[in-house]
Structures are given as structure tokens and as C-alpha cells.
mmCIF file of C-alpha atoms in Angstrom:
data_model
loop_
_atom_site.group_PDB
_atom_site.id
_atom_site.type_symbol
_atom_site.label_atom_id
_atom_site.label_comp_id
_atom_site.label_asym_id
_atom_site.label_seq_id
_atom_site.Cartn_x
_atom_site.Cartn_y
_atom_site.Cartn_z
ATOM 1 C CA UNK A 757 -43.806 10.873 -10.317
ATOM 2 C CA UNK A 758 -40.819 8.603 -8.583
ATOM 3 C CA UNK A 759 -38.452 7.465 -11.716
ATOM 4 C CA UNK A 760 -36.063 5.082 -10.430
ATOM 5 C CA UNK A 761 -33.680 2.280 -11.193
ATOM 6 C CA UNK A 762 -32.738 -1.182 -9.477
ATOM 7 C CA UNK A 763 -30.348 -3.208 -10.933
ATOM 8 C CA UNK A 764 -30.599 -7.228 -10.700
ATOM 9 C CA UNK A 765 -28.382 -7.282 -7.283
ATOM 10 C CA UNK A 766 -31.185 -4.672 -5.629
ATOM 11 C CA UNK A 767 -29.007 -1.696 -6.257
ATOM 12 C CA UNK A 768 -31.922 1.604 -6.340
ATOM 13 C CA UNK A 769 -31.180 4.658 -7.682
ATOM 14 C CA UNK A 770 -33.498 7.750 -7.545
ATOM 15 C CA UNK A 771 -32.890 9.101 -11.447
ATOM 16 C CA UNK A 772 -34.799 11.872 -10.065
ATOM 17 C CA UNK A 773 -33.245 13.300 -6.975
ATOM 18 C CA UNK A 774 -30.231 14.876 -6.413
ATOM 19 C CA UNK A 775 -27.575 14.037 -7.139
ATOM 20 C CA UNK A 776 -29.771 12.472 -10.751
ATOM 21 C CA UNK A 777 -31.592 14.409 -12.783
ATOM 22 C CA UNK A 778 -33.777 12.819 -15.232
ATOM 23 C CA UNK A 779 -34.715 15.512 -18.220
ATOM 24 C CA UNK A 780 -37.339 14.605 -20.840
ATOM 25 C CA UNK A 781 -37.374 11.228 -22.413
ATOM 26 C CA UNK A 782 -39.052 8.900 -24.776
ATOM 27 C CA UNK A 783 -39.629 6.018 -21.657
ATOM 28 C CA UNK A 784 -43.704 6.209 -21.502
ATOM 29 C CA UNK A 785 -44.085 6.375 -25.690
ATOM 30 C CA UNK A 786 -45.662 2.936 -26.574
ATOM 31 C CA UNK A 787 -45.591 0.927 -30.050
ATOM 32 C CA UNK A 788 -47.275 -2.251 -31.469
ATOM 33 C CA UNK A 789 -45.635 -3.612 -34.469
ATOM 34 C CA UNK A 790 -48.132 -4.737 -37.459
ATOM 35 C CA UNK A 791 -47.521 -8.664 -38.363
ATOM 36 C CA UNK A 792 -49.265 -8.247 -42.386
ATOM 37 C CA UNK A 793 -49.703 -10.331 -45.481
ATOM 38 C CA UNK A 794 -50.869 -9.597 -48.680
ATOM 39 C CA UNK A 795 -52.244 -5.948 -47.039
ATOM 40 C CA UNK A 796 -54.011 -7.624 -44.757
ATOM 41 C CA UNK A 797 -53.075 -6.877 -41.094
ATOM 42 C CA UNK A 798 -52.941 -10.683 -38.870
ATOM 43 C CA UNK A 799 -52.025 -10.092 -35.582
ATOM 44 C CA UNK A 800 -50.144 -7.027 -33.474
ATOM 45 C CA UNK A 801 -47.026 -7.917 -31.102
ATOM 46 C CA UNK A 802 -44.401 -6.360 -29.407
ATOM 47 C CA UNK A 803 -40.566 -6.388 -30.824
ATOM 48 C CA UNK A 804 -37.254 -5.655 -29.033
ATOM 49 C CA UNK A 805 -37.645 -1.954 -28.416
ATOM 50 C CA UNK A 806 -35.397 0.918 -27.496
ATOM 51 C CA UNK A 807 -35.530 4.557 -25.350
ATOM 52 C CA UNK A 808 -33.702 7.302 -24.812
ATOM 53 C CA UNK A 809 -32.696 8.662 -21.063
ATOM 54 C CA UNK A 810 -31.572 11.761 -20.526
ATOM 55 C CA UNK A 811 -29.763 12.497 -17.374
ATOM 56 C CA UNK A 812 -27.783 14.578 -15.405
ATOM 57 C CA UNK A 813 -25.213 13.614 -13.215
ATOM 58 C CA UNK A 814 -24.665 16.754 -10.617
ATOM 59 C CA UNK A 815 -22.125 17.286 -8.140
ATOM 60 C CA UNK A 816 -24.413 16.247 -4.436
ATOM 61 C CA UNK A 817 -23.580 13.467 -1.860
ATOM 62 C CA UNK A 818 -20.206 14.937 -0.936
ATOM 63 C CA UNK A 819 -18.928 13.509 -4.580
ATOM 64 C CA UNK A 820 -18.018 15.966 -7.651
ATOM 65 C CA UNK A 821 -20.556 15.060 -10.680
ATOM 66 C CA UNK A 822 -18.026 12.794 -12.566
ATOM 67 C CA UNK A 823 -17.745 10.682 -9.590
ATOM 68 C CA UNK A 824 -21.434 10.224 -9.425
ATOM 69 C CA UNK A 825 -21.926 9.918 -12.869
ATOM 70 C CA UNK A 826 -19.607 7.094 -12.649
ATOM 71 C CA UNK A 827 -21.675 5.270 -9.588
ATOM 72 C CA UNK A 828 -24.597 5.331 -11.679
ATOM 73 C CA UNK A 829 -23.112 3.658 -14.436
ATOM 74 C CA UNK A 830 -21.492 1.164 -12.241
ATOM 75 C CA UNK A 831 -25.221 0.390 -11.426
ATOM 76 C CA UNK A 832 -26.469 0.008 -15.240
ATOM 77 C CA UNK A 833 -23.155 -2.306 -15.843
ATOM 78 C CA UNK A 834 -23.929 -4.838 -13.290
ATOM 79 C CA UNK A 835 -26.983 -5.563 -15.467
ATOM 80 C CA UNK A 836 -24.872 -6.458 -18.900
ATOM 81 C CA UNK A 837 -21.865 -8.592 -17.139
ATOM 82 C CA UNK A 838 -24.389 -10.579 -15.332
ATOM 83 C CA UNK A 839 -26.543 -10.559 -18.407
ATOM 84 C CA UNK A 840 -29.793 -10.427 -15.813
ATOM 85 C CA UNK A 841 -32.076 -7.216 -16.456
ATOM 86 C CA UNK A 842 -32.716 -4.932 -14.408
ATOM 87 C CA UNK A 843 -35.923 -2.911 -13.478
ATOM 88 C CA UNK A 844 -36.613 0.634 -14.564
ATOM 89 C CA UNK A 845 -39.300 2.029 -12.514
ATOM 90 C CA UNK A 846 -42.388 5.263 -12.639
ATOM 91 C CA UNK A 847 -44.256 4.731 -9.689
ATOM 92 C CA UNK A 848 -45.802 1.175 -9.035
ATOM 93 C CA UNK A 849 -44.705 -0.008 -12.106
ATOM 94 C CA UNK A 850 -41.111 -1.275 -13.949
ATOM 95 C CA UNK A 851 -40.156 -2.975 -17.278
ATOM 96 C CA UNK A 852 -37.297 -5.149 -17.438
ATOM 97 C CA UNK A 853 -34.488 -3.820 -19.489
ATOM 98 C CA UNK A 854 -30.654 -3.305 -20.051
ATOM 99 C CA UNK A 855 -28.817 0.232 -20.184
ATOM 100 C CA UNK A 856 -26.170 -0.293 -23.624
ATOM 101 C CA UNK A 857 -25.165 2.781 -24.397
ATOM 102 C CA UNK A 858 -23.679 6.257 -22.925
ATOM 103 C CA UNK A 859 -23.101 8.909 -24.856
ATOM 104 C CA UNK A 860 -21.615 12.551 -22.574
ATOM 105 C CA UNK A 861 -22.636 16.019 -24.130
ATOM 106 C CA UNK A 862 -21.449 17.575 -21.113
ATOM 107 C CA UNK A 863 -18.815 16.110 -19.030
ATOM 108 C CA UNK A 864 -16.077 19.234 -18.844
ATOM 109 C CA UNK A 865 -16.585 20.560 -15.719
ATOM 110 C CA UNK A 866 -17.075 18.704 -11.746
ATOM 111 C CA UNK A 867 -20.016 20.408 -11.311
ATOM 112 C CA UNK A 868 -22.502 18.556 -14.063
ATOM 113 C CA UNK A 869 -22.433 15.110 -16.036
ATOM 114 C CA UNK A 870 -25.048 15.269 -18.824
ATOM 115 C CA UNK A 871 -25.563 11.954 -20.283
ATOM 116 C CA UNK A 872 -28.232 10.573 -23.431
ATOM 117 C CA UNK A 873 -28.199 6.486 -22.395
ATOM 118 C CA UNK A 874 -29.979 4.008 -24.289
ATOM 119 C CA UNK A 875 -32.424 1.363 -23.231
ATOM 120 C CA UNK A 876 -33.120 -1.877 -24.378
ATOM 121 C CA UNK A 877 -36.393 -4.286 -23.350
ATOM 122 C CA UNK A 878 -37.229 -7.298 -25.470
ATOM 123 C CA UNK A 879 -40.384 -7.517 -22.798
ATOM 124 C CA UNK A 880 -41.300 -3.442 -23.298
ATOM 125 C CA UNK A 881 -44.430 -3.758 -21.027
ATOM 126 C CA UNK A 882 -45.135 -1.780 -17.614
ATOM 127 C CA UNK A 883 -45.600 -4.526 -15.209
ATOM 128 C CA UNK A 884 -47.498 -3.952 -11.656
ATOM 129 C CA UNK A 885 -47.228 -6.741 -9.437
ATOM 130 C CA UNK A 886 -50.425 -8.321 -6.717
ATOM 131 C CA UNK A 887 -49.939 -10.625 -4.373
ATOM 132 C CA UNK A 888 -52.642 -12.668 -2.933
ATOM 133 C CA UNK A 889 -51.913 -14.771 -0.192
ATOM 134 C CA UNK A 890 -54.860 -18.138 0.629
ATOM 135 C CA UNK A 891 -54.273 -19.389 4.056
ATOM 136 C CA UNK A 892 -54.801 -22.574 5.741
ATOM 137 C CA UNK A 893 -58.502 -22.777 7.359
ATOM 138 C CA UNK A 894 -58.639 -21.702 10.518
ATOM 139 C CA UNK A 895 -58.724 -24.284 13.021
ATOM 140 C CA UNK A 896 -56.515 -26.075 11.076
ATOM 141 C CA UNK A 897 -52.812 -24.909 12.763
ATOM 142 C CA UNK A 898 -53.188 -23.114 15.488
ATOM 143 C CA UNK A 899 -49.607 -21.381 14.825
ATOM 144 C CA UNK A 900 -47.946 -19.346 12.759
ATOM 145 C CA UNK A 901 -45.897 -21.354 9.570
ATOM 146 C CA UNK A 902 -42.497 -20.124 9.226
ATOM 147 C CA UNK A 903 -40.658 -21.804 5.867
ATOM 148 C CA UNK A 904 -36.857 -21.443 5.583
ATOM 149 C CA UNK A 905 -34.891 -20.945 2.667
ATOM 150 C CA UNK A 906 -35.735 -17.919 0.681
ATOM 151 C CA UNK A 907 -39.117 -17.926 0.934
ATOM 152 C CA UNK A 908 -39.738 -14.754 2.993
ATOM 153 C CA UNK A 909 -43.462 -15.020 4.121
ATOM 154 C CA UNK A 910 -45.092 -16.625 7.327
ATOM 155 C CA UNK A 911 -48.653 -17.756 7.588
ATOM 156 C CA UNK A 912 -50.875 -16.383 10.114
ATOM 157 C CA UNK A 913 -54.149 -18.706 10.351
ATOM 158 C CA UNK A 914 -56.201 -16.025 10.508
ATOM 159 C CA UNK A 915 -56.040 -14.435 7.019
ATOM 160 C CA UNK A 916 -57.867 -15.616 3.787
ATOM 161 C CA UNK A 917 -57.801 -14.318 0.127
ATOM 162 C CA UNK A 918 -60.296 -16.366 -1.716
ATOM 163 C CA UNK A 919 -60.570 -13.785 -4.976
ATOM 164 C CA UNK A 920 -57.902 -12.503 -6.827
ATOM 165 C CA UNK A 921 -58.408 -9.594 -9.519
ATOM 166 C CA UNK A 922 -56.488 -8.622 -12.809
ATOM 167 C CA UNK A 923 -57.587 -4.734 -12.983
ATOM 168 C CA UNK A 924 -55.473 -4.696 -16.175
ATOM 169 C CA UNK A 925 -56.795 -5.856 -19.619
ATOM 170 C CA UNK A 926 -53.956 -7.881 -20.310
ATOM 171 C CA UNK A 927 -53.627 -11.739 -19.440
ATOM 172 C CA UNK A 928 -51.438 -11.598 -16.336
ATOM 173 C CA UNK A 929 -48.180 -13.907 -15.604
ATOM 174 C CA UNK A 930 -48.039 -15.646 -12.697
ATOM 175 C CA UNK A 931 -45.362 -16.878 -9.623
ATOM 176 C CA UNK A 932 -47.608 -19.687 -7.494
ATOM 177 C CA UNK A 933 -46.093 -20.911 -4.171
ATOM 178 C CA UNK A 934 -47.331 -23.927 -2.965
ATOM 179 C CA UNK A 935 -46.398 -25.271 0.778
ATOM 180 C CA UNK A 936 -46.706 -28.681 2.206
ATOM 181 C CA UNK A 937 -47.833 -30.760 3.592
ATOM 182 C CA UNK A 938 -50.291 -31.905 1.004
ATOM 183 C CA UNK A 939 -50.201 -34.310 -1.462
ATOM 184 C CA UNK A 940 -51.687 -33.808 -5.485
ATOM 185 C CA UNK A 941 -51.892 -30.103 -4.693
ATOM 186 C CA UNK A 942 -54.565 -28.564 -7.126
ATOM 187 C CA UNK A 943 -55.463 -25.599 -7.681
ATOM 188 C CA UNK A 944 -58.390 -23.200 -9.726
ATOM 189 C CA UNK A 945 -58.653 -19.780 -10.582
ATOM 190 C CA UNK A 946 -61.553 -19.191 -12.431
ATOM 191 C CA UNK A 947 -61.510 -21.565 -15.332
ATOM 192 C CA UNK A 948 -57.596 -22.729 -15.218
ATOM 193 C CA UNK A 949 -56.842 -25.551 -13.231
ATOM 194 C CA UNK A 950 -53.383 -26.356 -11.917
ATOM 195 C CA UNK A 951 -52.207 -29.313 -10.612
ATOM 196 C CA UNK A 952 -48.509 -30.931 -9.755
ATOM 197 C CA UNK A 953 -49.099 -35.097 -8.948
ATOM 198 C CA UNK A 954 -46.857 -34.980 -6.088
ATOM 199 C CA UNK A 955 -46.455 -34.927 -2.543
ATOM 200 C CA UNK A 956 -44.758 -32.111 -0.054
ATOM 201 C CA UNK A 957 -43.997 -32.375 2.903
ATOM 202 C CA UNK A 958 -43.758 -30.127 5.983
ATOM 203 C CA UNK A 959 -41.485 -27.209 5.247
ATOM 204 C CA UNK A 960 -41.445 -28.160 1.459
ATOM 205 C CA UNK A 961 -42.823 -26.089 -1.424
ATOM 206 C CA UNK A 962 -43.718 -25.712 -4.725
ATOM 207 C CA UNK A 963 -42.991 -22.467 -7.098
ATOM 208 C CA UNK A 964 -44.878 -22.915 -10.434
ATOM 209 C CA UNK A 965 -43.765 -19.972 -13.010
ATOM 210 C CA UNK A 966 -45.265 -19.019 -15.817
ATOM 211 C CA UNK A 967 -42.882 -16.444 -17.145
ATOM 212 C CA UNK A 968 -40.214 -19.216 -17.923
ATOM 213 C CA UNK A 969 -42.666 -22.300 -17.640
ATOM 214 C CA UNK A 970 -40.515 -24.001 -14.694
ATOM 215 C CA UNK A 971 -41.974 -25.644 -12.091
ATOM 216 C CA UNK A 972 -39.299 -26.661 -9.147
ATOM 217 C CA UNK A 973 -39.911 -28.076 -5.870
ATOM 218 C CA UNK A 974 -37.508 -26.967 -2.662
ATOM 219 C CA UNK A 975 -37.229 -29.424 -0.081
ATOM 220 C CA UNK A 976 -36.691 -28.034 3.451
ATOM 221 C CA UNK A 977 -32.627 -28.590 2.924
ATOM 222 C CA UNK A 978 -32.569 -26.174 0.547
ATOM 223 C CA UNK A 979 -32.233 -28.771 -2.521
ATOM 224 C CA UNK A 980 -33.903 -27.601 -5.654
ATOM 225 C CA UNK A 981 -36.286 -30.622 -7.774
ATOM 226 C CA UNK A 982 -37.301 -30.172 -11.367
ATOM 227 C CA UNK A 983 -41.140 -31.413 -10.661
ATOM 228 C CA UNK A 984 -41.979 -30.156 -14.845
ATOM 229 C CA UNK A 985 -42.560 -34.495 -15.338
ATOM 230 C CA UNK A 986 -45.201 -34.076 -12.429
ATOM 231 C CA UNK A 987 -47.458 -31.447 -14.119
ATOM 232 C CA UNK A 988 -50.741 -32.848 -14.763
ATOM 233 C CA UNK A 989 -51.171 -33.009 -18.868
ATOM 234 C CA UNK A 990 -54.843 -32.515 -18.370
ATOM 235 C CA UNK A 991 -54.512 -28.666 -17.486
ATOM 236 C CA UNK A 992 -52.820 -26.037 -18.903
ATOM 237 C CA UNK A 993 -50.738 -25.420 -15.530
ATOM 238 C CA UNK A 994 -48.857 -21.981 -17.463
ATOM 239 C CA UNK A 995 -51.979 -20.368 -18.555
ATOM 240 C CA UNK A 996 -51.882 -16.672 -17.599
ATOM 241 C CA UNK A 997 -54.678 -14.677 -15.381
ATOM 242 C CA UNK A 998 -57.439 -13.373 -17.584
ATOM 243 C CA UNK A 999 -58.860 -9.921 -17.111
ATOM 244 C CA UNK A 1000 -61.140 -9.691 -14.161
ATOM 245 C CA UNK A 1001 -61.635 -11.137 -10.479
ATOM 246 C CA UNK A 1002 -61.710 -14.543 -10.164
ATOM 247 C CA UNK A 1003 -62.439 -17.209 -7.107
ATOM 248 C CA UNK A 1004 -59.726 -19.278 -5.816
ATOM 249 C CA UNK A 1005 -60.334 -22.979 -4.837
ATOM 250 C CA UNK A 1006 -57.833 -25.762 -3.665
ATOM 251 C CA UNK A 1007 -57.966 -29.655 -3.467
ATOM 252 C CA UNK A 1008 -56.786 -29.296 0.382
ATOM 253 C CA UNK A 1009 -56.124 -27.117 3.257
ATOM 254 C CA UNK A 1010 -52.277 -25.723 2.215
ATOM 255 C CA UNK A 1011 -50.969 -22.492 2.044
ATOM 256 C CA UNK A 1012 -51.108 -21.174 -1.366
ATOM 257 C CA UNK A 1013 -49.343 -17.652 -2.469
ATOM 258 C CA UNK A 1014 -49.505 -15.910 -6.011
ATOM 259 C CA UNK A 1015 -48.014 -13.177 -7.314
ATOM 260 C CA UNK A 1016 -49.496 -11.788 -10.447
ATOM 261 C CA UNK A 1017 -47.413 -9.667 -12.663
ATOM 262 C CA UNK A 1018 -50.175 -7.656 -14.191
ATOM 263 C CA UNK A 1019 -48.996 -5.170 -17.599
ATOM 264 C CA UNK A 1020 -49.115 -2.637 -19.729
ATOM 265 C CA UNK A 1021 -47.812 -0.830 -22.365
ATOM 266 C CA UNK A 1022 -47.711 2.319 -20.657
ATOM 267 C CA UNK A 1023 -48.120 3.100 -16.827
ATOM 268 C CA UNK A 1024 -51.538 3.347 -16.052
ATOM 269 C CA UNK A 1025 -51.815 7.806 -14.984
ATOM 270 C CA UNK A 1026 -53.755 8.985 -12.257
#
């Protein structure tokens, strides 16, 4: 099992290889919290929830154990001063959180650093993320597509992903990526329907969010759009990926790329 953190500027640190030792910890435990009324129970949901990591800092990496000890918490800290999460991961899968608290049981000698830190989530799901890329039709561009300006994926013409499958029995989030040219892009997966009454151009896009409900258009400049006014009122154009594997239809011929955030409340084992 690979136990690792990366902080919100892409720092990664292996809390289980030298010179980090991860002991036994609290992270995989899972709670709901009861919502009640007059002893009778109405829903379940999850609260702000804290863990306990315990780690040692050992002397590796040419650096005495305090020094590393004091790398690793540089990492945590970038997390509160930017006030961005970062990602705490076992295996495939991370939950955003915040490291808040430090407390040394062992810090005497250069050789060893043991430390009890405290986590914080206020999303305290495992999250797995799928991507699922649906191509132009081939025939269509005989090329590859390269977009500029942070969005790191080119389009071959000869791939297509017409199904795309939550394996988890949670509703899944969403980030959808839509690319120009087209005009009233619309979009179905299974039942939900998602449309923005617009119209791209070459080289522009579309990212529709549902984590924080934004949908922004980037021109190929760079400029960023708030497009929320263009969302058609009809559809639910947030609603989250049901449980199962679903078809994927468009009103055109763009490229269209999702990435489902899938979750849990513990990892799934294997």
C-alpha cells in the first residue's frame, strides 16, 4: 500500500519510504453522522472530520531527521497559508484535507523525528478519478487538435469513448471539457442532459464543474468568461454521475472530455 502526500503546488511526499515512516493511524476508519428528530433517524451525512498520523521523520537523504522532519512540514504548511487543500493519498485514491496540528514525542536526538499530526477534511470521502475522453468522428479532421492554455490533452481522430461507468455506488462529481468549434454544445449521459447556449470557436473551450457549480469559457487568448447566464434552465447541467455505465451522446461532432471524481468513504481493498 503507497501512502503519500501532495500538497496544492504538486509537492509529493512518500509518508512511507525512507526517510518517512508512517506507523499506525486512524486514516481508513469511516463515520456517518445521524441527522434525528423526535427518535426518529431522517437522513445520514458527513461532518467536518478529523485523523490522526503518526510519523517518523528518520535521518536518510543525506539530511539528519530534524532537517527532514522540517521539509515535510514545510510541505503540510503550504496547504494552510494558501488556504487550498491538499491531497492525502493510499493507492488510487486521495481525500482533500489540511494538516493543523504537530505534536513531537520524540525529537531529542538527529537520528529520529516522531511526530502525531492531525488531519482535517470537511469533504472526508476517498475519491478515484476516470477520465473518458469522446472524440471527433473520424473523417471529420484529419489531424491531430492541439488546444493551448492549460488544457494538456490533444485529440487523435481515431479514438472514441461512447460509455462511461461509475463502478462506485456513490453519485459521482464531474469536470466536462468542451472544445470548439460548435455552437449550443449539448450533451447526455444517461438521463442528464447538459447544455451551454453558446458558441466556441476554434481553439476555445468550455469547463463545466460540478464540484463548485462554475461553468467558464477560455477563449484561445487565455481570457477566462463566466458562461453560468448561458446554462440552459431546462436541464440540471450540475447533476452528478449515477451509479452504473451510461451512453454518451452529443448535439455535434466536438471534442468532449470528462473527468469523473468517483468516492468513497473508505478506499475500496483488493
Amino acid at each position: 500500500m503507497e501512502v503519500k502526500y501532495v500538497n496544492n503546488n504538486g509537492v509529493s511526499v512518500n509518508l512511507n519510504k525512507c526517510p518517512y515512516k508512517m506507523l499506525v493511524s486512524d486514516l481508513l476508519d469511516s463515520e456517518w453522522e445521524c441527522i434525528s428528530s423526535s427518535d426518529e433517524i431522517l437522513e445520514f451525512r458527513k461532518k467536518i472530520q478529523g485523523k490522526e498520523l503518526k510519523i517518523d521523520s528518520l535521518q536518510g537523504d543525506g539530511k539528519k531527521a530534524r532537517e527532514n522532519h522540517s521539509c515535510l512540514l514545510d510541505v503540510f504548511e503550504t496547504d494552510i497559508i494558501r488556504k487550498k487543500p491538499g491531497k492525502i493519498y493510499v493507492d488510487d485514491y486521495y481525500m482533500l484535507c489540511y494538516i493543523v496540528k504537530d505534536i513531537k514525542n520524540l525529537w531529542e536526538t538527529s537520528v529520529v523525528v516522531s511526530s502525531e499530526y492531525s488531519l482535517v477534511t470537511d469533504h472526508p470521502f476517498w475519491i478515484r478519478e476516470k477520465r473518458v475522453t469522446y472524440e471527433r468522428k473520424q473523417g471529420e479532421d484529419n489531424g491531430y487538435l492541439d488546444y493551448p492554455y492549460d488544457y494538456p490533452y490533444d485529440y487523435s481522430p481515431n479514438q472514441t469513448a461512447v460509455f462511461i461507468e461509475n463502478t462506485e455506488i456513490m453519485p459521482a462529481d464531474f469536470k466536462m471539457v468542451i472544445q470548439g468549434p460548435c455552437k449550443n454544445p449539448e450533451i447526455t449521459i444517461g438521463d442528464n442532459k447538459y447544455q451551454i447556449v453558446t458558441e466556441l470557436s476554434s481553439y476555445e473551450y468550455i469547463v463545466l464543474n460540478s464540484i463548485d457549480r462554475t461553468a467558464y469559457k477560455v477563449s484561445r487568448n487565455g481570457l477566462v468568461t463566466n458562461v453560468w447566464a448561458s446554462l440552459n434552465r431546462d436541464y440540471d447541467n450540475f447533476a452528478q454521475i449515477p451509479q452504473g455505465k451510461h451512453s454518451i451522446a452529443t448535439n455535434g461532432v466536438f471534442p468532449l472530455d470528462i473527468t469523473m471524481y468517483m468516492k468513497r468513504s473508505e478506499p475500496r481493498w483488493s
